[in-house]
Tab-separated table of C-alpha atoms in Angstrom:
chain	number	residue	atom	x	y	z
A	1	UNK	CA	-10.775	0.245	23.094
A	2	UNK	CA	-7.282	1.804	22.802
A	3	UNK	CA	-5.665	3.337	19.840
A	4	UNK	CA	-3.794	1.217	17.605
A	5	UNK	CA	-0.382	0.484	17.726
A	6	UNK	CA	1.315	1.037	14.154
A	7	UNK	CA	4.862	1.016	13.324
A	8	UNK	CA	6.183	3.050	10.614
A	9	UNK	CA	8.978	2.278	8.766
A	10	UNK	CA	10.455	5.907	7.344
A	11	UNK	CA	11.613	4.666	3.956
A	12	UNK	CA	14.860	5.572	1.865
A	13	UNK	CA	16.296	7.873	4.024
A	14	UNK	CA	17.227	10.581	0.804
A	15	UNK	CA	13.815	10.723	-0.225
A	16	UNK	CA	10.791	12.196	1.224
A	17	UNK	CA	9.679	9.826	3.827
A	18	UNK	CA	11.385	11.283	7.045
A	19	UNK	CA	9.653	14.701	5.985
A	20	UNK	CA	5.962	13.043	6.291
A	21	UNK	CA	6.662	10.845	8.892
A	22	UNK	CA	7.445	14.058	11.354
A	23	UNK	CA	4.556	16.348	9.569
A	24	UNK	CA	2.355	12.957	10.106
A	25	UNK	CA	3.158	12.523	13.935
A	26	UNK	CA	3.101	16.329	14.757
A	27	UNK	CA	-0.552	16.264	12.801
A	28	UNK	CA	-3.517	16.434	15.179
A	29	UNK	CA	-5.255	13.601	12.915
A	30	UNK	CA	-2.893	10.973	13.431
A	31	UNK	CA	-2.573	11.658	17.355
A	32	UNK	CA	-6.317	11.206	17.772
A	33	UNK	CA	-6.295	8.206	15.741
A	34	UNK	CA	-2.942	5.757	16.613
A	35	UNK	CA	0.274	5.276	18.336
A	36	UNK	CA	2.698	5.026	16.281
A	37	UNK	CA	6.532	3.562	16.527
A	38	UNK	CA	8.904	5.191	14.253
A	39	UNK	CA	11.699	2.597	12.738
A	40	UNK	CA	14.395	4.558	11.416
A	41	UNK	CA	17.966	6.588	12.312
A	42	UNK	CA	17.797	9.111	14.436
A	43	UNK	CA	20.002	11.887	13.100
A	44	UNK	CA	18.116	11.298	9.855
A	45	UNK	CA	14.643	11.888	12.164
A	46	UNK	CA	16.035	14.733	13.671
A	47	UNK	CA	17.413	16.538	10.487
A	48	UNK	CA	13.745	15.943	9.225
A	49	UNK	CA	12.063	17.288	12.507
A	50	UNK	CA	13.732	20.602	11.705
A	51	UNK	CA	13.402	20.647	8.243
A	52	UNK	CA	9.707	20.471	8.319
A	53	UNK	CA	9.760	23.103	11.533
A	54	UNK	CA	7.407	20.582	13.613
A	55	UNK	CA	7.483	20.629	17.420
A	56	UNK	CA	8.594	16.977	18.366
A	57	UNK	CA	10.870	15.403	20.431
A	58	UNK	CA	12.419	12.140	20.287
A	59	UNK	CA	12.027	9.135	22.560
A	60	UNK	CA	14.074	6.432	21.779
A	61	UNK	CA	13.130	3.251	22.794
A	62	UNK	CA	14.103	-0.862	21.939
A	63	UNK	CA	10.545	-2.060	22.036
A	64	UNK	CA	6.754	-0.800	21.395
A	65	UNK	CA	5.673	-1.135	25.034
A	66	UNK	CA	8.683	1.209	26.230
A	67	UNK	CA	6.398	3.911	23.630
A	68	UNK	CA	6.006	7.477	25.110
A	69	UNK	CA	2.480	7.992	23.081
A	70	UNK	CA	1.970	11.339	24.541
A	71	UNK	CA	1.227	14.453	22.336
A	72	UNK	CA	4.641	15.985	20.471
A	73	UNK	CA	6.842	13.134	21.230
A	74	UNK	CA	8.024	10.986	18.513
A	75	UNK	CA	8.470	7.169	19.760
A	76	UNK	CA	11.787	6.097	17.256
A	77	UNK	CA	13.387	2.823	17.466
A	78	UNK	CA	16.707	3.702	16.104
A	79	UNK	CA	18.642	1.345	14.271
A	80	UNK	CA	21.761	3.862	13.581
A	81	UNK	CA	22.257	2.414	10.374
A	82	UNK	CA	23.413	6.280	8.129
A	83	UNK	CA	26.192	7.380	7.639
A	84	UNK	CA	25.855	10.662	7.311
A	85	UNK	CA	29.865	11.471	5.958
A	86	UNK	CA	28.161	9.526	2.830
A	87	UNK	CA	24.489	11.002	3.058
A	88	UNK	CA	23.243	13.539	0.595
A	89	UNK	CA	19.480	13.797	-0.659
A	90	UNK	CA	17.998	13.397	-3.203
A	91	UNK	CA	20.447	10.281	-4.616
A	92	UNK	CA	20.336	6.989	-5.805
A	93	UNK	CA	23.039	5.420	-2.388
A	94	UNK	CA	23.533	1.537	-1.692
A	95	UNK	CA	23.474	2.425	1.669
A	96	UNK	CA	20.338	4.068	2.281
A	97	UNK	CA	18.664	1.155	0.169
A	98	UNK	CA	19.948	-1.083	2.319
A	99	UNK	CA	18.967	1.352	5.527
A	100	UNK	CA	15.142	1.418	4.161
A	101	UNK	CA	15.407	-2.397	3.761
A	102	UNK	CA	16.147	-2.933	7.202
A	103	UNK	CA	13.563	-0.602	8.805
A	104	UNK	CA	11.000	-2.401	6.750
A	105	UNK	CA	11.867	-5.636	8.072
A	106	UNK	CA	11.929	-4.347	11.695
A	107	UNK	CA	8.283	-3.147	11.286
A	108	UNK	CA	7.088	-6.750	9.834
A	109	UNK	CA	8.828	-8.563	12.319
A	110	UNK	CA	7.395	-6.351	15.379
A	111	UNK	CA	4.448	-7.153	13.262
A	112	UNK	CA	4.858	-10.983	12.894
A	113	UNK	CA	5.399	-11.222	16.717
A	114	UNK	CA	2.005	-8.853	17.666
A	115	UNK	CA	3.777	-6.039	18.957
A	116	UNK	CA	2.434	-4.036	16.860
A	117	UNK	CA	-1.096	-3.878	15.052
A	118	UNK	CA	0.104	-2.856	11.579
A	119	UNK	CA	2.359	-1.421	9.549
A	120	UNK	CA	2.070	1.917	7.459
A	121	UNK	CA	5.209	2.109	4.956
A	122	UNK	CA	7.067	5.177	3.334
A	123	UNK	CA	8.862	5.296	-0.011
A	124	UNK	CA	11.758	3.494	-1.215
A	125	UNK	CA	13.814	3.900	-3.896
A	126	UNK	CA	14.435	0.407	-6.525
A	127	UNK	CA	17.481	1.672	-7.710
A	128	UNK	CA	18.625	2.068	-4.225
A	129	UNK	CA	17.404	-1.160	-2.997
A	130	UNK	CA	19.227	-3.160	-5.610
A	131	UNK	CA	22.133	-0.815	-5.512
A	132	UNK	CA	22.434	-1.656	-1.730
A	133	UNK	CA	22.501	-5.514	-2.233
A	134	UNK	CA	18.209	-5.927	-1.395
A	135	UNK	CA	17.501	-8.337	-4.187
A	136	UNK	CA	13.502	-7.250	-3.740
A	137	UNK	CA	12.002	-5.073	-6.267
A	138	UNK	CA	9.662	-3.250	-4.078
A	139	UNK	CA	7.689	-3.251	-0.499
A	140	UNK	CA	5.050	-6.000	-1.952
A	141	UNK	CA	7.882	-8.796	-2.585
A	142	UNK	CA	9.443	-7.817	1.314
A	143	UNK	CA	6.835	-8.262	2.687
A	144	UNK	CA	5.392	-11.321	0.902
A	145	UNK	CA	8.866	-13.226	1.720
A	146	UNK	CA	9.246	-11.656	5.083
A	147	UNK	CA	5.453	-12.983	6.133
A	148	UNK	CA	6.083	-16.183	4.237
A	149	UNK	CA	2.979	-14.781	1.616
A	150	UNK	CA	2.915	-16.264	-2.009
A	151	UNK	CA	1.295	-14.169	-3.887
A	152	UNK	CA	0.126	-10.918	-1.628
A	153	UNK	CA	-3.101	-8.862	-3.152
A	154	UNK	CA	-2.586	-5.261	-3.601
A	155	UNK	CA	-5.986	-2.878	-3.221
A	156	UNK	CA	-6.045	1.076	-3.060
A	157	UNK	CA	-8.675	2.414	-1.181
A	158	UNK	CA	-9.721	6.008	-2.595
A	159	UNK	CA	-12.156	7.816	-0.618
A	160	UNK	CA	-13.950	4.473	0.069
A	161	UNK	CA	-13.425	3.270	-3.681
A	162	UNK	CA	-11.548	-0.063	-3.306
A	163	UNK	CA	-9.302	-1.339	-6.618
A	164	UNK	CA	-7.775	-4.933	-6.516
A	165	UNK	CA	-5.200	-5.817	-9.266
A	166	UNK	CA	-5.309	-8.593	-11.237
A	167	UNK	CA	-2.151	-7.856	-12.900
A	168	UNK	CA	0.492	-5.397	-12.006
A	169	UNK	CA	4.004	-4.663	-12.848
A	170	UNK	CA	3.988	-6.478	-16.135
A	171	UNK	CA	4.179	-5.265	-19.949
A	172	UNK	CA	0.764	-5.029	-21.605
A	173	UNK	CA	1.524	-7.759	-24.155
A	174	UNK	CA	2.165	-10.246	-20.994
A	175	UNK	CA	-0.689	-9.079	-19.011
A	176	UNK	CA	-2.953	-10.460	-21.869
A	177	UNK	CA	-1.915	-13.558	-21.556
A	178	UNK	CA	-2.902	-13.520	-17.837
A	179	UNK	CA	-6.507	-12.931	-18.437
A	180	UNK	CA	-7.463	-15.844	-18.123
A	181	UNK	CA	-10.674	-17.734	-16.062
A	182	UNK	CA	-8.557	-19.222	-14.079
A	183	UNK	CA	-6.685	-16.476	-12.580
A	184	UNK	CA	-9.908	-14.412	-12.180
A	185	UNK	CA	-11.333	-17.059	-10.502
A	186	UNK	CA	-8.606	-17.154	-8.424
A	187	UNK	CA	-8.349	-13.973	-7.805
A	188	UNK	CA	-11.995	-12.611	-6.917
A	189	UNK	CA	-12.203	-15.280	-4.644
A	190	UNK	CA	-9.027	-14.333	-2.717
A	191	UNK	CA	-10.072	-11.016	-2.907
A	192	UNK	CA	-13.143	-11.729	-1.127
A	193	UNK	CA	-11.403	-13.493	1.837
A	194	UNK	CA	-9.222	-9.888	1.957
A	195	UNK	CA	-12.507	-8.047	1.879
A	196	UNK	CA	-14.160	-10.242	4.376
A	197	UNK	CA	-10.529	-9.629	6.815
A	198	UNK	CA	-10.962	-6.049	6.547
A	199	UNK	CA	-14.718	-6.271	7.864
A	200	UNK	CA	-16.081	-5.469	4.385
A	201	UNK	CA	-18.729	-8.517	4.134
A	202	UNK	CA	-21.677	-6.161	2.428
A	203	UNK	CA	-21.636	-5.373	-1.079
A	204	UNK	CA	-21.083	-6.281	-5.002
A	205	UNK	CA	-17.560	-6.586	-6.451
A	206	UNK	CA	-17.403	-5.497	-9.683
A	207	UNK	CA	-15.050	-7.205	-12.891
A	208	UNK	CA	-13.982	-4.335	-14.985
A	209	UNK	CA	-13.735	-4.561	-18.792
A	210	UNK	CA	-10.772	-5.298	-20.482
A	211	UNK	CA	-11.377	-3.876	-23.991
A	212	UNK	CA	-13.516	-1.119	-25.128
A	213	UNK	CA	-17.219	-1.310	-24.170
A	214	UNK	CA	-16.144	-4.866	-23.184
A	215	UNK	CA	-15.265	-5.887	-26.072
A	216	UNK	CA	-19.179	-5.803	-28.048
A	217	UNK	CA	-19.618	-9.266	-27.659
A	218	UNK	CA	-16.328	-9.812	-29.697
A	219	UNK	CA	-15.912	-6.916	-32.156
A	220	UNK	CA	-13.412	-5.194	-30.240
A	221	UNK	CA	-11.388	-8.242	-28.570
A	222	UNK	CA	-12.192	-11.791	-27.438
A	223	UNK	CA	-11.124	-11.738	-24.088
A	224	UNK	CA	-14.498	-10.568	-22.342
A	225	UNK	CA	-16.099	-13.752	-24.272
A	226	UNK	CA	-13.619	-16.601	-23.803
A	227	UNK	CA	-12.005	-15.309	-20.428
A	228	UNK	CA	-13.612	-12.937	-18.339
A	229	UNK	CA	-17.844	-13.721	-18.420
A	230	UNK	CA	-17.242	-17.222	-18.439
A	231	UNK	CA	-15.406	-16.558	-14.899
A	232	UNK	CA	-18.170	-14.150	-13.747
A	233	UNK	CA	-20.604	-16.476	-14.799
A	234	UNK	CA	-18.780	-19.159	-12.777
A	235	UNK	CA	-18.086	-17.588	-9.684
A	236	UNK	CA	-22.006	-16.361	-9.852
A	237	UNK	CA	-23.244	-19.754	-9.903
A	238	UNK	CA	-20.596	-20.554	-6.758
A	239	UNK	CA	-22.389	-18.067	-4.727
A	240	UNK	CA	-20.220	-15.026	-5.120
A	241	UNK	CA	-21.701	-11.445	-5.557
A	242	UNK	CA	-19.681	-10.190	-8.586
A	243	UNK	CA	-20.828	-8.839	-11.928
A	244	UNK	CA	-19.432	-7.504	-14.919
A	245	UNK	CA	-17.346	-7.339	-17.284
A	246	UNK	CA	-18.573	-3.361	-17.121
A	247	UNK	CA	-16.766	-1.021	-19.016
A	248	UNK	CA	-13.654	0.890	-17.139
A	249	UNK	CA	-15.109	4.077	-18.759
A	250	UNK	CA	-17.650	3.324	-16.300
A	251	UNK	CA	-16.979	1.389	-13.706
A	252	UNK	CA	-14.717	3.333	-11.558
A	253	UNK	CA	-17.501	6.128	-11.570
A	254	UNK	CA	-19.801	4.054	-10.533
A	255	UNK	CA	-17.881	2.112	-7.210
A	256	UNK	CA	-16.850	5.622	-6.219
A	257	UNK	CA	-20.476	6.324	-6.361
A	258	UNK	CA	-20.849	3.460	-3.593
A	259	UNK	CA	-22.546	1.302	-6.577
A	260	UNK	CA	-19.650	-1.767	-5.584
A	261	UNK	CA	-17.781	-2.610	-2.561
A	262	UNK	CA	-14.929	-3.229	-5.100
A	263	UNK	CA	-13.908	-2.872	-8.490
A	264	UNK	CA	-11.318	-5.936	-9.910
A	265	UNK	CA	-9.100	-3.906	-12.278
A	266	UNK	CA	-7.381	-5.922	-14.731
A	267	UNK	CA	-4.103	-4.331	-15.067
A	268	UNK	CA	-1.774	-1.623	-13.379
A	269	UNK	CA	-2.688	1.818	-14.977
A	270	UNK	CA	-6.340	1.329	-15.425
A	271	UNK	CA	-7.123	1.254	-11.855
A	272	UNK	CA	-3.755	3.992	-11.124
A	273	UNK	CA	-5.378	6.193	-13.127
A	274	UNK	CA	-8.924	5.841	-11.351
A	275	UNK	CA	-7.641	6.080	-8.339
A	276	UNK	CA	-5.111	8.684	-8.840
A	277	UNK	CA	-7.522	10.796	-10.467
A	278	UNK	CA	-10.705	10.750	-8.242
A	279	UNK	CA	-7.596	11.890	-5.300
A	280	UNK	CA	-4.462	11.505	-6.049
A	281	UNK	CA	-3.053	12.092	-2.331
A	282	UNK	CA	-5.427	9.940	-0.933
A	283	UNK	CA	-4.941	6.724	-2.923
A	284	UNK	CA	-3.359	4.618	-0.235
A	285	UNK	CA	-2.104	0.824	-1.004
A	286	UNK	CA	-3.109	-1.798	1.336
A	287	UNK	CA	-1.726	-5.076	1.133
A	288	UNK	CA	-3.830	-7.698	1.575
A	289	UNK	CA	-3.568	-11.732	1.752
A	290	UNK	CA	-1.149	-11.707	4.458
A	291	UNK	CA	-1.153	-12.021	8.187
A	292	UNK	CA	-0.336	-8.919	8.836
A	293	UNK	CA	-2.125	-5.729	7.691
A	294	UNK	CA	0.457	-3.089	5.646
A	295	UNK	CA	-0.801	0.191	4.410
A	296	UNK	CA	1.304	2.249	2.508
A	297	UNK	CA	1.413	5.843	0.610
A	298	UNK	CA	1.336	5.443	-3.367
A	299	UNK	CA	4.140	8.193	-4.488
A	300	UNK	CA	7.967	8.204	-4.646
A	301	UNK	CA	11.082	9.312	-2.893
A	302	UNK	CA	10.287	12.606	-4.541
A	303	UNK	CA	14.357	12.560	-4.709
A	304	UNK	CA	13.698	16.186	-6.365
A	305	UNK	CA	12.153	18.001	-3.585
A	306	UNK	CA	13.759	15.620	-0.596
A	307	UNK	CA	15.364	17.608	2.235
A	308	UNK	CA	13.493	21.020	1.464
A	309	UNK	CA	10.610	20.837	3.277
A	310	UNK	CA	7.557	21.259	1.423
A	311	UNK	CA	6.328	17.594	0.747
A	312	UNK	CA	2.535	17.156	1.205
A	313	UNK	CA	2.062	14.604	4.097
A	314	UNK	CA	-1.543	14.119	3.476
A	315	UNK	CA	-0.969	10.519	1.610
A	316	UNK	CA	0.773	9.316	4.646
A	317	UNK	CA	-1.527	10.659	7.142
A	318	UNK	CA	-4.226	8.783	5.521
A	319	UNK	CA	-2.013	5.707	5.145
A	320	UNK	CA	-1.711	5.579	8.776
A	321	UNK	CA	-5.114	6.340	9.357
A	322	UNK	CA	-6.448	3.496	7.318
A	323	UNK	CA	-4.172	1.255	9.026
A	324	UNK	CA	-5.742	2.146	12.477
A	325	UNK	CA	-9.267	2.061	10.684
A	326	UNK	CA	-8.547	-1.896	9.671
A	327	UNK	CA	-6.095	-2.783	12.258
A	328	UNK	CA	-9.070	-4.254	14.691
A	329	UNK	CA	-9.955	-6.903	12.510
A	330	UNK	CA	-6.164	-8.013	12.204
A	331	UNK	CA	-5.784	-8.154	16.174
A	332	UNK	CA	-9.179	-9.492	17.058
């Protein structure tokens, strides 16, 4: 079986992206492991190319199948969209918002129409984004509306430690008000179909706790009693292999210890910091729920360091190997 074919998207073009896109394609790993199509601007690509000193050259093509996937060459689909009189790093601009925007949506729709086998994103800038006229607030709510997805599921995968969300980019106060059976329900069951599409069918998910050592049976919070084991117990009796509510002092140590296949966190920072800490580079997003498969690097623009040279392009490398690890079972 070939390599697989993944298009890369090369994010806000004042941040960092462009930087590990051309350390990524000039790195030995991600050669061995896919093909990749570059959607971007070529003087940006080029002005990154010799920034980071890597020995590429740039074929530009309209379509994936025109791809050059030979060793050193960089396959770009240009879409000319910088201008660099108005380009400077490192700053909040309408029009490279608007740029990343539109090499996102290139990617998904090369995507949507199977010629490609996945998408592997780059950062993006909000400010940016809405400062170009993208009313999105971030790659999950693109793609989601550009793949006609309600509701996509976000995992990181860690070293083989996989972390769903149940809640995300909400206060604290309104994420307890979403912990409800219901939603968990909902939402391990969902996650399980995503698990299932990535070929991950062996295994225990585990529910984390919400409230210090669970809550003691109701001396430290109610939720674990009225919300959360009530679901478990639920889903249990439905057939599904999912325990808990375990403590998130715990848990986390114990999936990366290969206990679980899966660990549902139950709001943004407790699984960040989990992830993040076991290996920070290496916590890569995937987006799951959706026809498509998107993987995706978990830092910013890194507006302070753009254009100099030194980012670390070990989160994307891994990014784009994961989405040539789980691309098969997308294309099947």
């Amino acid at each position: 079986m070939g390599k697989s074919l993944i298009a890369v998207p090369i994010g806000d073009p004042a941040g960092v992206g462009p930087e590990i896109v051309a350390k990524s394609i000039a790195s030995k790993e991600v050669f061995d492991a896919a093909n990749c199509i570059i959607v971007g601007d070529k003087t940006i690509m080029e002005n990154a190319i010799q920034i980071v000193g890597a020995d590429l050259t740039i074929h530009e093509i309209n379509e994936p199948k025109e791809g050059d996937f030979r060793e050193g060459i960089l396959n770009l689909i240009n879409l000319g969209n910088v201008d660099m009189a108005k380009f400077e790093f490192g700053k909040v601009n309408g029009m490279c918002g608007k740029a990343a925007y539109e090499y996102i949506a290139k990617s998904i729709e090369l995507a949507n129409n199977g010629k490609v086998d996945a998408v592997a994103t780059t950062p993006i800038n909000k400010e940016s984004l809405r400062a170009g006229g993208i009313n999105y607030i971030g790659h999950t709510e693109i793609f989601g509306a550009l793949t006609n997805t309600e509701d996509p599921l976000t995992m990181f995968e860690t070293n083989g430690m996989r972390v769903f969300f149940l809640t995300r980019h909400v206060s604290l106060r309104e994420m307890l008000d979403m912990i409800t059976k219901d939603r968990i329900k909902d939402y391990v069951k969902r996650c399980m179909e995503a698990l299932k599409k990535l070929g991950v069918t062996d295994g225990t998910m585990a529910i984390a706790g919400l409230n210090p050592h669970s809550g003691e049976h109701g001396l430290f919070g109610w939720e674990e009693v009225n919300e959360i084991t009530p679901a478990i117990e639920e889903l249990q009796a439905e057939g599904y292999n999912v325990v808990g509510p375990i403590g998130a002092d715990s848990v986390f140590h114990q999936a990366a210890q290969g206990r679980y296949n899966s660990v549902l966190s139950l709001y943004h920072d407790q699984g960040h910091i989990a992830t993040k800490t076991l290996d920070f580079e290496k916590t890569i997003a995937i987006t799951n729920g959706m026809p498509i498969l998107r993987t995706s690097v978990d830092h910013g623009t890194a507006f302070d360091i753009a254009g100099k040279g030194i980012v670390s392009a070990v989160s994307m490398i891994e990014a784009i190997l994961l989405a040539a690890k789980y691309a098969p079972n997308f294309t099947k």
